[in-house]
Coordinates of N, CA and C in Angstrom, one line a residue:
M135 N -35.4 -7.0 5.2 CA -34.4 -6.1 4.6 C -34.7 -4.6 4.9
S136 N -33.7 -3.9 5.3 CA -34.0 -2.5 5.8 C -34.1 -1.5 4.6
G137 N -33.6 -1.8 3.5 CA -33.7 -0.9 2.4 C -32.7 0.2 2.4
T138 N -31.8 0.2 3.4 CA -30.7 1.2 3.5 C -29.8 1.1 2.3
T139 N -29.5 2.2 1.7 CA -28.6 2.3 0.5 C -27.2 2.4 1.0
A140 N -26.2 2.1 0.1 CA -24.8 2.2 0.4 C -24.5 3.6 0.8
A141 N -25.1 4.6 0.0 CA -24.8 6.0 0.3 C -25.2 6.4 1.6
E142 N -26.3 5.7 2.2 CA -26.8 6.1 3.5 C -26.1 5.4 4.6
N143 N -25.3 4.4 4.3 CA -24.6 3.6 5.3 C -23.1 4.0 5.3
R144 N -22.7 4.7 6.4 CA -21.4 5.2 6.4 C -20.3 4.1 6.4
D145 N -20.7 2.9 6.9 CA -19.8 1.8 6.9 C -19.7 1.0 5.6
A146 N -20.6 1.3 4.6 CA -20.6 0.6 3.4 C -19.5 1.0 2.5
V147 N -18.9 0.0 1.8 CA -17.9 0.2 0.8 C -18.2 -0.6 -0.4
F148 N -17.6 -0.2 -1.5 CA -17.7 -1.1 -2.7 C -16.3 -1.6 -3.0
E149 N -16.3 -2.9 -3.2 CA -15.0 -3.6 -3.5 C -15.0 -3.8 -5.0
V150 N -13.9 -3.4 -5.6 CA -13.8 -3.5 -7.1 C -12.5 -4.2 -7.4
E151 N -12.5 -5.0 -8.5 CA -11.3 -5.7 -8.9 C -11.0 -5.4 -10.3
F152 N -9.7 -5.1 -10.6 CA -9.3 -4.8 -12.0 C -8.2 -5.8 -12.4
V153 N -8.1 -6.0 -13.7 CA -7.0 -6.8 -14.3 C -6.2 -5.8 -15.2
V154 N -4.9 -5.9 -15.1 CA -4.0 -5.0 -15.9 C -2.9 -5.9 -16.5
R155 N -2.8 -5.8 -17.8 CA -1.8 -6.7 -18.5 C -0.7 -5.8 -19.2
D156 N -0.7 -4.6 -19.0 CA 0.3 -3.7 -19.6 C 1.7 -3.9 -19.0
P157 N 2.6 -4.4 -19.8 CA 4.0 -4.7 -19.2 C 4.8 -3.5 -18.9
S158 N 4.3 -2.3 -19.2 CA 5.0 -1.1 -18.9 C 5.0 -0.8 -17.3
Y159 N 4.0 -1.4 -16.7 CA 3.9 -1.3 -15.2 C 4.9 -2.3 -14.6
P160 N 5.8 -1.9 -13.8 CA 6.9 -2.8 -13.2 C 6.4 -4.1 -12.6
F161 N 5.3 -4.0 -11.9 CA 4.8 -5.2 -11.2 C 4.2 -6.2 -12.2
V162 N 3.8 -5.7 -13.4 CA 3.3 -6.6 -14.4 C 4.4 -7.1 -15.3
G163 N 5.2 -6.2 -15.9 CA 6.3 -6.5 -16.8 C 7.3 -7.4 -16.2
A164 N 7.8 -7.1 -15.0 CA 8.8 -7.9 -14.3 C 8.3 -9.3 -14.0
S165 N 7.0 -9.4 -13.6 CA 6.5 -10.7 -13.2 C 6.5 -11.6 -14.4
A166 N 6.4 -11.1 -15.7 CA 6.4 -11.9 -16.9 C 7.9 -12.2 -17.3
E167 N 8.7 -11.2 -17.3 CA 10.1 -11.4 -17.8 C 11.0 -12.1 -16.8
E168 N 10.7 -11.9 -15.5 CA 11.6 -12.5 -14.5 C 11.0 -13.8 -13.9
G169 N 9.7 -14.1 -14.3 CA 9.1 -15.3 -13.8 C 8.9 -15.2 -12.3
C170 N 8.6 -14.0 -11.8 CA 8.4 -13.9 -10.3 C 7.0 -13.4 -10.0
A171 N 6.7 -13.2 -8.7 CA 5.4 -12.8 -8.3 C 5.5 -11.6 -7.3
F172 N 4.7 -10.6 -7.6 CA 4.6 -9.4 -6.8 C 3.4 -9.4 -5.9
E173 N 3.5 -9.0 -4.6 CA 2.3 -8.9 -3.8 C 2.5 -7.6 -2.9
L174 N 1.5 -6.7 -3.0 CA 1.6 -5.5 -2.2 C 1.4 -5.8 -0.7
A175 N 2.3 -5.3 0.1 CA 2.2 -5.4 1.6 C 1.4 -4.2 2.1
R176 N 1.8 -3.0 1.6 CA 1.2 -1.8 2.2 C 1.5 -0.6 1.2
M177 N 0.7 0.4 1.2 CA 0.9 1.6 0.4 C 0.7 2.8 1.3
L178 N 1.7 3.7 1.3 CA 1.6 4.9 2.2 C 1.9 6.1 1.4
P179 N 1.2 7.2 1.7 CA 1.4 8.5 1.0 C 2.7 9.1 1.5
R180 N 3.4 9.8 0.6 CA 4.7 10.5 1.0 C 4.6 12.0 0.6
R181 N 5.7 12.7 0.7 CA 5.7 14.1 0.3 C 5.6 14.2 -1.2
D182 N 5.3 15.4 -1.7 CA 5.3 15.8 -3.1 C 4.4 14.8 -3.9
D183 N 3.2 14.4 -3.4 CA 2.3 13.6 -4.1 C 2.9 12.3 -4.5
R184 N 3.8 11.8 -3.8 CA 4.4 10.5 -4.0 C 3.8 9.4 -3.1
Y185 N 4.0 8.2 -3.5 CA 3.5 7.1 -2.6 C 4.6 6.0 -2.5
A186 N 4.7 5.4 -1.3 CA 5.6 4.3 -1.1 C 4.8 3.0 -1.1
E187 N 5.1 2.2 -2.1 CA 4.5 0.9 -2.2 C 5.5 -0.2 -1.7
F188 N 5.1 -1.0 -0.7 CA 5.9 -2.0 -0.2 C 5.5 -3.3 -0.8
F189 N 6.3 -3.9 -1.6 CA 6.0 -5.1 -2.4 C 6.9 -6.3 -1.9
D190 N 6.2 -7.4 -1.7 CA 6.9 -8.7 -1.4 C 7.0 -9.4 -2.8
V191 N 8.3 -9.6 -3.2 CA 8.6 -10.2 -4.5 C 9.3 -11.5 -4.3
T192 N 8.7 -12.6 -4.9 CA 9.3 -13.9 -4.7 C 9.6 -14.5 -6.1
G193 N 10.6 -15.5 -6.0 CA 10.9 -16.2 -7.2 C 11.9 -15.5 -8.1
V194 N 12.8 -14.6 -7.6 CA 13.7 -13.9 -8.4 C 14.9 -13.4 -7.4
D195 N 16.0 -13.3 -8.0 CA 17.1 -12.7 -7.2 C 16.8 -11.2 -7.0
A196 N 16.9 -10.8 -5.7 CA 16.5 -9.4 -5.3 C 17.2 -8.4 -6.1
D197 N 18.5 -8.6 -6.5 CA 19.3 -7.6 -7.2 C 18.7 -7.3 -8.6
R198 N 18.0 -8.3 -9.1 CA 17.4 -8.2 -10.5 C 16.3 -7.1 -10.4
I199 N 15.5 -7.1 -9.3 CA 14.4 -6.2 -9.2 C 15.0 -4.7 -9.0
V200 N 16.0 -4.6 -8.2 CA 16.7 -3.3 -8.0 C 17.2 -2.8 -9.4
T201 N 17.8 -3.6 -10.1 CA 18.4 -3.2 -11.4 C 17.3 -2.8 -12.4
R202 N 16.2 -3.6 -12.4 CA 15.1 -3.2 -13.3 C 14.5 -1.9 -12.9
G203 N 14.5 -1.6 -11.6 CA 13.9 -0.3 -11.2 C 14.6 0.9 -11.7
R204 N 15.9 0.7 -12.0 CA 16.6 1.9 -12.6 C 16.2 2.2 -14.0
D205 N 15.4 1.4 -14.6 CA 14.9 1.6 -16.0 C 13.7 2.5 -16.0
H206 N 13.1 2.7 -14.8 CA 11.8 3.5 -14.8 C 12.1 4.8 -14.1
D207 N 11.9 5.9 -14.8 CA 12.2 7.2 -14.2 C 11.3 7.6 -13.1
S208 N 10.1 7.1 -13.1 CA 9.1 7.5 -12.1 C 9.1 6.6 -10.9
V209 N 10.1 5.7 -10.8 CA 10.1 4.7 -9.7 C 11.5 4.7 -9.1
D210 N 11.5 4.8 -7.7 CA 12.8 4.5 -7.0 C 12.6 3.3 -6.2
V211 N 13.5 2.3 -6.3 CA 13.4 1.0 -5.7 C 14.4 0.8 -4.6
T212 N 14.0 0.4 -3.4 CA 14.9 0.1 -2.3 C 14.6 -1.2 -1.8
L213 N 15.7 -2.1 -1.6 CA 15.5 -3.4 -1.1 C 15.6 -3.3 0.5
L214 N 14.5 -3.7 1.2 CA 14.4 -3.6 2.6 C 14.9 -4.9 3.3
T215 N 14.5 -6.0 2.8 CA 14.8 -7.3 3.3 C 15.0 -8.3 2.2
A216 N 16.1 -9.0 2.1 CA 16.4 -10.0 1.1 C 16.0 -11.4 1.6
Y217 N 15.3 -12.2 0.7 CA 15.0 -13.6 1.0 C 16.0 -14.4 0.2
E218 N 15.8 -15.7 0.4 CA 16.6 -16.7 -0.5 C 16.3 -16.5 -1.9
S219 N 15.0 -16.2 -2.2 CA 14.6 -16.0 -3.6 C 13.6 -14.8 -3.6
G220 N 14.1 -13.6 -3.5 CA 13.2 -12.5 -3.5 C 13.5 -11.5 -2.4
G221 N 12.5 -10.7 -2.0 CA 12.7 -9.8 -1.0 C 11.5 -8.8 -0.8
L222 N 11.6 -8.0 0.3 CA 10.6 -7.0 0.5 C 11.2 -5.7 0.0
F223 N 10.5 -5.0 -0.9 CA 11.0 -3.8 -1.5 C 10.1 -2.6 -1.3
E224 N 10.7 -1.4 -1.3 CA 9.9 -0.2 -1.2 C 10.0 0.4 -2.6
F225 N 8.9 0.6 -3.3 CA 8.8 1.3 -4.6 C 8.2 2.7 -4.3
L226 N 9.1 3.7 -4.5 CA 8.6 5.1 -4.3 C 8.2 5.6 -5.7
V227 N 6.9 5.9 -5.9 CA 6.4 6.2 -7.2 C 5.7 7.6 -7.2
T228 N 5.7 8.2 -8.3 CA 5.0 9.5 -8.4 C 3.8 9.4 -9.3
D229 N 3.9 8.7 -10.4 CA 2.7 8.6 -11.3 C 2.9 7.3 -12.1
D230 N 2.1 7.1 -13.1 CA 2.1 6.0 -14.0 C 2.0 4.7 -13.2
C231 N 1.1 4.7 -12.2 CA 0.9 3.5 -11.4 C -0.6 3.4 -11.1
P232 N -1.3 2.3 -11.5 CA -2.7 2.2 -11.3 C -3.2 2.2 -9.9
A233 N -2.4 1.6 -9.0 CA -2.8 1.7 -7.5 C -2.8 3.1 -7.0
V234 N -1.7 3.9 -7.4 CA -1.7 5.3 -7.0 C -2.8 6.1 -7.6
E235 N -3.2 5.8 -8.8 CA -4.3 6.5 -9.4 C -5.6 6.3 -8.7
L236 N -5.8 5.0 -8.3 CA -7.0 4.7 -7.5 C -7.0 5.4 -6.1
A237 N -5.8 5.5 -5.5 CA -5.7 6.1 -4.2 C -6.0 7.6 -4.3
R238 N -5.5 8.2 -5.4 CA -5.8 9.7 -5.6 C -7.3 9.9 -5.8
L239 N -8.0 9.0 -6.3 CA -9.4 9.1 -6.6 C -10.3 8.8 -5.4
G240 N -9.6 8.4 -4.3 CA -10.4 8.1 -3.0 C -10.5 6.6 -2.7
A241 N -10.0 5.7 -3.5 CA -10.1 4.3 -3.3 C -9.0 3.8 -2.3
L242 N -9.2 2.7 -1.7 CA -8.2 2.1 -0.8 C -7.7 0.8 -1.4
P243 N -6.5 0.8 -2.1 CA -6.0 -0.4 -2.7 C -5.7 -1.4 -1.6
R244 N -6.3 -2.6 -1.6 CA -6.2 -3.6 -0.6 C -5.2 -4.8 -1.1
E245 N -5.4 -5.1 -2.4 CA -4.5 -6.2 -2.9 C -4.0 -5.7 -4.3
V246 N -2.7 -5.9 -4.5 CA -2.1 -5.6 -5.8 C -1.1 -6.8 -6.0
Q247 N -1.3 -7.5 -7.1 CA -0.5 -8.6 -7.4 C -0.1 -8.6 -8.8
G248 N 1.1 -9.2 -9.1 CA 1.6 -9.3 -10.5 C 2.1 -10.7 -10.6
V249 N 1.5 -11.5 -11.4 CA 1.9 -12.9 -11.6 C 1.8 -13.3 -13.1
E250 N 3.0 -13.8 -13.7 CA 3.0 -14.2 -15.1 C 2.4 -13.2 -16.0
G251 N 2.8 -11.9 -15.8 CA 2.4 -10.9 -16.8 C 1.0 -10.4 -16.6
E252 N 0.3 -10.8 -15.5 CA -1.0 -10.3 -15.3 C -1.1 -9.6 -13.9
G253 N -1.5 -8.3 -13.9 CA -1.7 -7.6 -12.7 C -3.1 -7.7 -12.2
R254 N -3.3 -7.8 -10.9 CA -4.6 -7.8 -10.3 C -4.7 -6.8 -9.2
I255 N -5.7 -6.0 -9.2 CA -5.8 -4.9 -8.2 C -7.2 -5.0 -7.5
V256 N -7.3 -5.1 -6.2 CA -8.5 -5.1 -5.5 C -8.5 -3.9 -4.6
A257 N -9.6 -3.1 -4.7 CA -9.6 -1.8 -4.0 C -11.0 -1.7 -3.4
E258 N -11.1 -0.9 -2.3 CA -12.3 -0.6 -1.6 C -12.6 0.9 -1.8
I259 N -13.8 1.2 -2.1 CA -14.2 2.6 -2.4 C -15.3 3.0 -1.4
P260 N -15.0 3.9 -0.4 CA -16.1 4.3 0.5 C -17.2 5.0 -0.2
A261 N -18.5 4.8 0.2 CA -19.6 5.2 -0.5 C -19.6 6.8 -0.7
R262 N -19.0 7.5 0.2 CA -19.0 8.9 0.1 C -18.2 9.4 -1.1
Y263 N -17.4 8.6 -1.7 CA -16.7 9.0 -2.9 C -17.4 8.7 -4.2
D264 N -18.6 8.1 -4.1 CA -19.4 7.8 -5.3 C -18.7 6.8 -6.1
P265 N -18.8 5.5 -5.8 CA -18.0 4.4 -6.5 C -18.1 4.4 -8.0
P266 N -19.3 4.6 -8.6 CA -19.4 4.6 -10.1 C -18.5 5.7 -10.7
T267 N -18.5 6.8 -10.0 CA -17.7 7.9 -10.6 C -16.2 7.6 -10.5
V268 N -15.8 7.0 -9.3 CA -14.4 6.6 -9.2 C -13.9 5.6 -10.2
V269 N -14.8 4.6 -10.4 CA -14.5 3.6 -11.4 C -14.4 4.1 -12.8
E270 N -15.3 5.0 -13.2 CA -15.3 5.6 -14.5 C -14.0 6.4 -14.7
A271 N -13.7 7.2 -13.7 CA -12.5 8.1 -13.8 C -11.2 7.3 -13.9
F272 N -11.2 6.2 -13.1 CA -10.0 5.3 -13.2 C -9.8 4.6 -14.5
L273 N -10.9 4.1 -15.1 CA -10.8 3.4 -16.4 C -10.5 4.4 -17.5
E274 N -10.9 5.6 -17.4 CA -10.6 6.6 -18.4 C -9.1 7.0 -18.3
D275 N -8.6 7.1 -17.1 CA -7.2 7.5 -16.9 C -6.2 6.3 -17.1
T276 N -6.8 5.1 -17.0 CA -6.0 3.8 -17.1 C -6.6 2.9 -18.1
P277 N -6.5 3.2 -19.3 CA -7.2 2.4 -20.4 C -6.7 0.9 -20.4
A278 N -5.5 0.6 -19.8 CA -5.0 -0.8 -19.8 C -5.8 -1.6 -18.8
A279 N -6.5 -1.0 -17.9 CA -7.2 -1.7 -16.8 C -8.6 -2.2 -17.3
E280 N -9.0 -3.3 -16.8 CA -10.3 -3.9 -17.1 C -11.0 -4.3 -15.8
L281 N -12.2 -3.7 -15.6 CA -13.0 -4.0 -14.4 C -13.6 -5.5 -14.5
T282 N -13.3 -6.3 -13.5 CA -13.7 -7.7 -13.5 C -14.8 -8.0 -12.5
T283 N -14.8 -7.3 -11.4 CA -15.7 -7.5 -10.3 C -16.0 -6.3 -9.5
K284 N -17.3 -6.2 -9.1 CA -17.7 -5.1 -8.2 C -18.8 -5.6 -7.3
R285 N -18.7 -5.3 -6.0 CA -19.7 -5.8 -5.0 C -19.6 -4.8 -3.8
E286 N -20.8 -4.8 -3.1 CA -20.9 -4.0 -1.9 C -20.5 -4.8 -0.7
K287 N -19.8 -4.1 0.2 CA -19.4 -4.8 1.5 C -19.8 -3.9 2.6
E288 N -19.9 -4.5 3.8 CA -20.4 -3.7 5.0 C -19.4 -2.7 5.5
R289 N -18.1 -3.0 5.5 CA -17.2 -2.0 6.1 C -15.8 -2.3 5.6
V290 N -14.9 -1.3 5.9 CA -13.5 -1.4 5.5 C -12.9 -2.3 6.6
E291 N -12.2 -3.3 6.1 CA -11.5 -4.3 7.1 C -10.2 -3.7 7.5
P292 N -9.7 -4.0 8.7 CA -8.4 -3.5 9.1 C -7.3 -4.1 8.3
L293 N -6.2 -3.4 8.1 CA -5.1 -3.8 7.3 C -4.3 -5.0 8.0
F294 N -4.1 -4.9 9.3 CA -3.4 -5.9 10.0 C -4.2 -6.2 11.3
P295 N -4.1 -7.4 11.9 CA -4.7 -7.7 13.1 C -4.2 -6.8 14.3
P296 N -5.1 -6.2 15.1 CA -4.7 -5.3 16.2 C -3.6 -6.0 17.1
A297 N -3.8 -7.3 17.4 CA -2.9 -7.9 18.3 C -1.5 -7.9 17.8
A298 N -1.4 -8.2 16.5 CA 0.0 -8.2 15.8 C 0.6 -6.8 15.9
F299 N -0.2 -5.8 15.7 CA 0.3 -4.5 15.7 C 0.8 -4.1 17.1
R300 N 0.1 -4.5 18.1 CA 0.5 -4.2 19.5 C 1.8 -4.9 19.9
H301 N 1.9 -6.1 19.5 CA 3.1 -6.9 19.7 C 4.3 -6.2 19.1
V302 N 4.2 -5.8 17.9 CA 5.3 -5.2 17.2 C 5.7 -3.8 17.8
L303 N 4.6 -3.0 18.1 CA 4.8 -1.7 18.7 C 5.6 -1.9 20.0
R304 N 5.3 -2.9 20.8 CA 6.0 -3.0 22.1 C 7.4 -3.5 21.9
N305 N 7.7 -4.4 21.0 CA 8.9 -5.2 20.9 C 9.9 -4.8 19.8
H306 N 9.4 -4.0 18.8 CA 10.3 -3.7 17.7 C 10.5 -2.2 17.4
L307 N 9.8 -1.4 18.0 CA 10.0 0.1 17.8 C 10.6 0.7 19.0
T308 N 11.4 1.7 18.8 CA 12.0 2.5 19.9 C 10.9 3.4 20.5
D309 N 11.2 3.9 21.7 CA 10.3 4.7 22.4 C 10.0 6.0 21.5
R310 N 11.0 6.5 20.9 CA 10.8 7.7 20.1 C 10.0 7.4 18.8
Q311 N 10.2 6.2 18.2 CA 9.4 5.8 17.1 C 8.0 5.6 17.4
R312 N 7.7 5.0 18.6 CA 6.3 4.8 19.0 C 5.6 6.2 19.3
E313 N 6.4 7.1 19.9 CA 5.8 8.4 20.2 C 5.5 9.2 18.9
V314 N 6.4 9.1 17.9 CA 6.1 9.8 16.7 C 5.0 9.2 15.9
A315 N 5.0 7.8 15.9 CA 3.9 7.1 15.2 C 2.5 7.4 15.8
R316 N 2.5 7.4 17.1 CA 1.2 7.7 17.8 C 0.7 9.1 17.5
A317 N 1.6 10.0 17.6 CA 1.3 11.4 17.4 C 0.8 11.6 15.9
A318 N 1.4 10.9 15.0 CA 1.0 11.1 13.6 C -0.4 10.5 13.4
F319 N -0.6 9.3 14.0 CA -1.9 8.6 13.9 C -3.0 9.5 14.5
E320 N -2.8 10.0 15.7 CA -3.8 10.8 16.4 C -4.1 12.1 15.7
A321 N -3.1 12.6 15.0 CA -3.3 13.9 14.3 C -4.0 13.8 13.0
G322 N -4.2 12.5 12.5 CA -4.8 12.3 11.2 C -3.9 12.2 10.1
Y323 N -2.6 11.9 10.4 CA -1.6 11.8 9.3 C -1.9 10.6 8.4
Y324 N -2.6 9.5 9.0 CA -2.9 8.3 8.2 C -4.4 8.3 7.7
D325 N -5.1 9.4 7.9 CA -6.5 9.5 7.4 C -6.4 9.4 5.9
W326 N -7.5 9.0 5.2 CA -7.5 9.0 3.8 C -8.7 9.7 3.3
P327 N -8.6 10.9 2.7 CA -7.4 11.6 2.4 C -6.7 12.1 3.7
R328 N -5.4 12.4 3.7 CA -4.7 12.8 4.8 C -5.2 14.2 5.3
S329 N -5.4 14.3 6.6 CA -5.9 15.5 7.2 C -4.8 16.4 7.8
C330 N -3.6 16.0 7.8 CA -2.5 16.8 8.2 C -1.2 16.4 7.5
T331 N -0.2 17.2 7.6 CA 1.1 16.9 6.9 C 2.1 16.5 8.0
G332 N 3.2 15.9 7.4 CA 4.3 15.6 8.3 C 4.9 16.8 9.0
E333 N 4.8 18.0 8.3 CA 5.3 19.2 8.9 C 4.4 19.6 10.1
D334 N 3.1 19.4 10.0 CA 2.2 19.7 11.1 C 2.5 18.8 12.3
V335 N 2.7 17.5 12.1 CA 3.0 16.7 13.2 C 4.3 17.0 13.9
A336 N 5.3 17.3 13.0 CA 6.7 17.7 13.5 C 6.6 19.0 14.4
A337 N 5.8 19.9 14.0 CA 5.6 21.2 14.7 C 5.0 20.9 16.1
E338 N 4.0 20.0 16.1 CA 3.3 19.6 17.3 C 4.3 18.9 18.3
L339 N 5.2 18.1 17.8 CA 6.2 17.4 18.6 C 7.4 18.3 18.9
G340 N 7.5 19.4 18.3 CA 8.7 20.3 18.5 C 10.0 19.8 17.9
I341 N 9.8 19.1 16.8 CA 11.0 18.5 16.1 C 11.0 19.0 14.6
S342 N 12.1 18.8 13.9 CA 12.2 19.2 12.5 C 11.4 18.2 11.7
S343 N 11.1 18.7 10.5 CA 10.4 17.8 9.5 C 11.3 16.6 9.1
A344 N 12.6 16.8 9.0 CA 13.6 15.8 8.7 C 13.6 14.7 9.8
T345 N 13.6 15.2 11.0 CA 13.6 14.2 12.1 C 12.3 13.4 12.2
F346 N 11.2 14.1 11.9 CA 9.9 13.4 11.9 C 9.9 12.3 10.8
S347 N 10.4 12.7 9.6 CA 10.5 11.7 8.5 C 11.3 10.5 8.8
E348 N 12.5 10.8 9.4 CA 13.4 9.7 9.8 C 12.7 8.7 10.7
H349 N 12.0 9.2 11.8 CA 11.4 8.3 12.8 C 10.2 7.6 12.2
I350 N 9.3 8.3 11.5 CA 8.1 7.7 11.0 C 8.4 6.7 9.9
H351 N 9.4 7.0 9.0 CA 9.7 6.0 8.0 C 10.4 4.7 8.6
A352 N 11.2 4.9 9.6 CA 11.8 3.8 10.3 C 10.7 2.9 11.0
A353 N 9.8 3.6 11.6 CA 8.7 2.8 12.3 C 7.9 2.1 11.2
E354 N 7.5 2.7 10.1 CA 6.7 2.1 9.1 C 7.4 0.9 8.5
R355 N 8.7 1.0 8.2 CA 9.4 -0.1 7.6 C 9.6 -1.2 8.6
T356 N 9.8 -0.9 9.9 CA 9.9 -2.0 10.9 C 8.5 -2.8 11.0
L357 N 7.4 -2.0 11.0 CA 6.1 -2.7 11.1 C 5.9 -3.6 9.9
L358 N 6.2 -3.1 8.7 CA 5.9 -3.8 7.5 C 6.8 -5.0 7.4
T359 N 8.1 -4.8 7.7 CA 9.0 -5.9 7.6 C 8.7 -7.1 8.5
V360 N 8.4 -6.7 9.8 CA 8.1 -7.8 10.8 C 6.8 -8.4 10.5
L361 N 5.8 -7.7 10.3 CA 4.4 -8.3 10.1 C 4.4 -9.0 8.8
F362 N 4.8 -8.4 7.7 CA 4.7 -9.1 6.4 C 5.6 -10.2 6.2
C363 N 6.9 -10.1 6.6 CA 7.8 -11.2 6.5 C 7.5 -12.3 7.4
D364 N 7.0 -12.1 8.6 CA 6.6 -13.2 9.5 C 5.5 -13.9 8.9
S365 N 4.6 -13.3 8.2 CA 3.4 -13.9 7.6 C 3.8 -14.9 6.6
R366 N 5.0 -14.8 6.0 CA 5.4 -15.7 5.0 C 5.5 -17.2 5.5
T367 N 5.8 -17.3 6.8 CA 5.9 -18.6 7.4 C 4.6 -19.4 7.4
D368 N 3.5 -18.6 7.2 CA 2.2 -19.2 7.3 C 1.7 -19.6 5.9
R369 N 2.5 -19.3 4.9 CA 2.0 -19.7 3.5 C 2.5 -21.1 3.1
P370 N 1.6 -21.9 2.6 CA 1.9 -23.2 2.2 C 3.1 -23.3 1.3
G371 N 3.1 -22.3 0.3 CA 4.1 -22.4 -0.7 C 5.5 -22.0 -0.2
D372 N 5.6 -21.5 1.0 CA 6.9 -21.1 1.6 C 7.5 -22.1 2.5
R373 N 6.8 -23.2 2.7 CA 7.3 -24.2 3.6 C 8.1 -25.3 2.9

């Protein structure tokens, strides 16, 4: 054993898991009242301290989720792809969301699920953010959450397989979308915390902020829709 501590290992992360049963959170309350299941596909930062959460929701008519979203002032719901029973949704949130709170504290939400009125959140905390401090701050700000598991891991795992990303980039994005997405990535737009803004990337490309937002959001939605919806065919429960 080398005796290297997590703080000394740049690749070390702490994985934490929380349970949330507060029905005021849409992914918890709707899963109980509608008898459906929520699963986070991806979460991305947006303007004005907002976050886009892409949820795969199954076991319910898609329109029911859109209707329920109108009851929450801090959430804007958009249906991206409809299934026979459910759909892929974008939830644009500002606050009152445990996953967003974790992200603001420096954690990386990896799994967010809501099933039968119980929410489950798994997040990774890089050692540089001091995991105990992040957990303490999160539990103080989110009293409905309960820490159930914590463990050290060697490194942050990629969100999607590289080969799948390359295939989608080649076959599903326009040339302009690929150019904007690559420029945003190389500039640090997807660093956590973000090291540049959309306005910065737009200026570098010589385009307006509105044009940048149009192309980057279209690229993100295409990547998520293709990768996440295709993965449904690999789930035993969907066959």
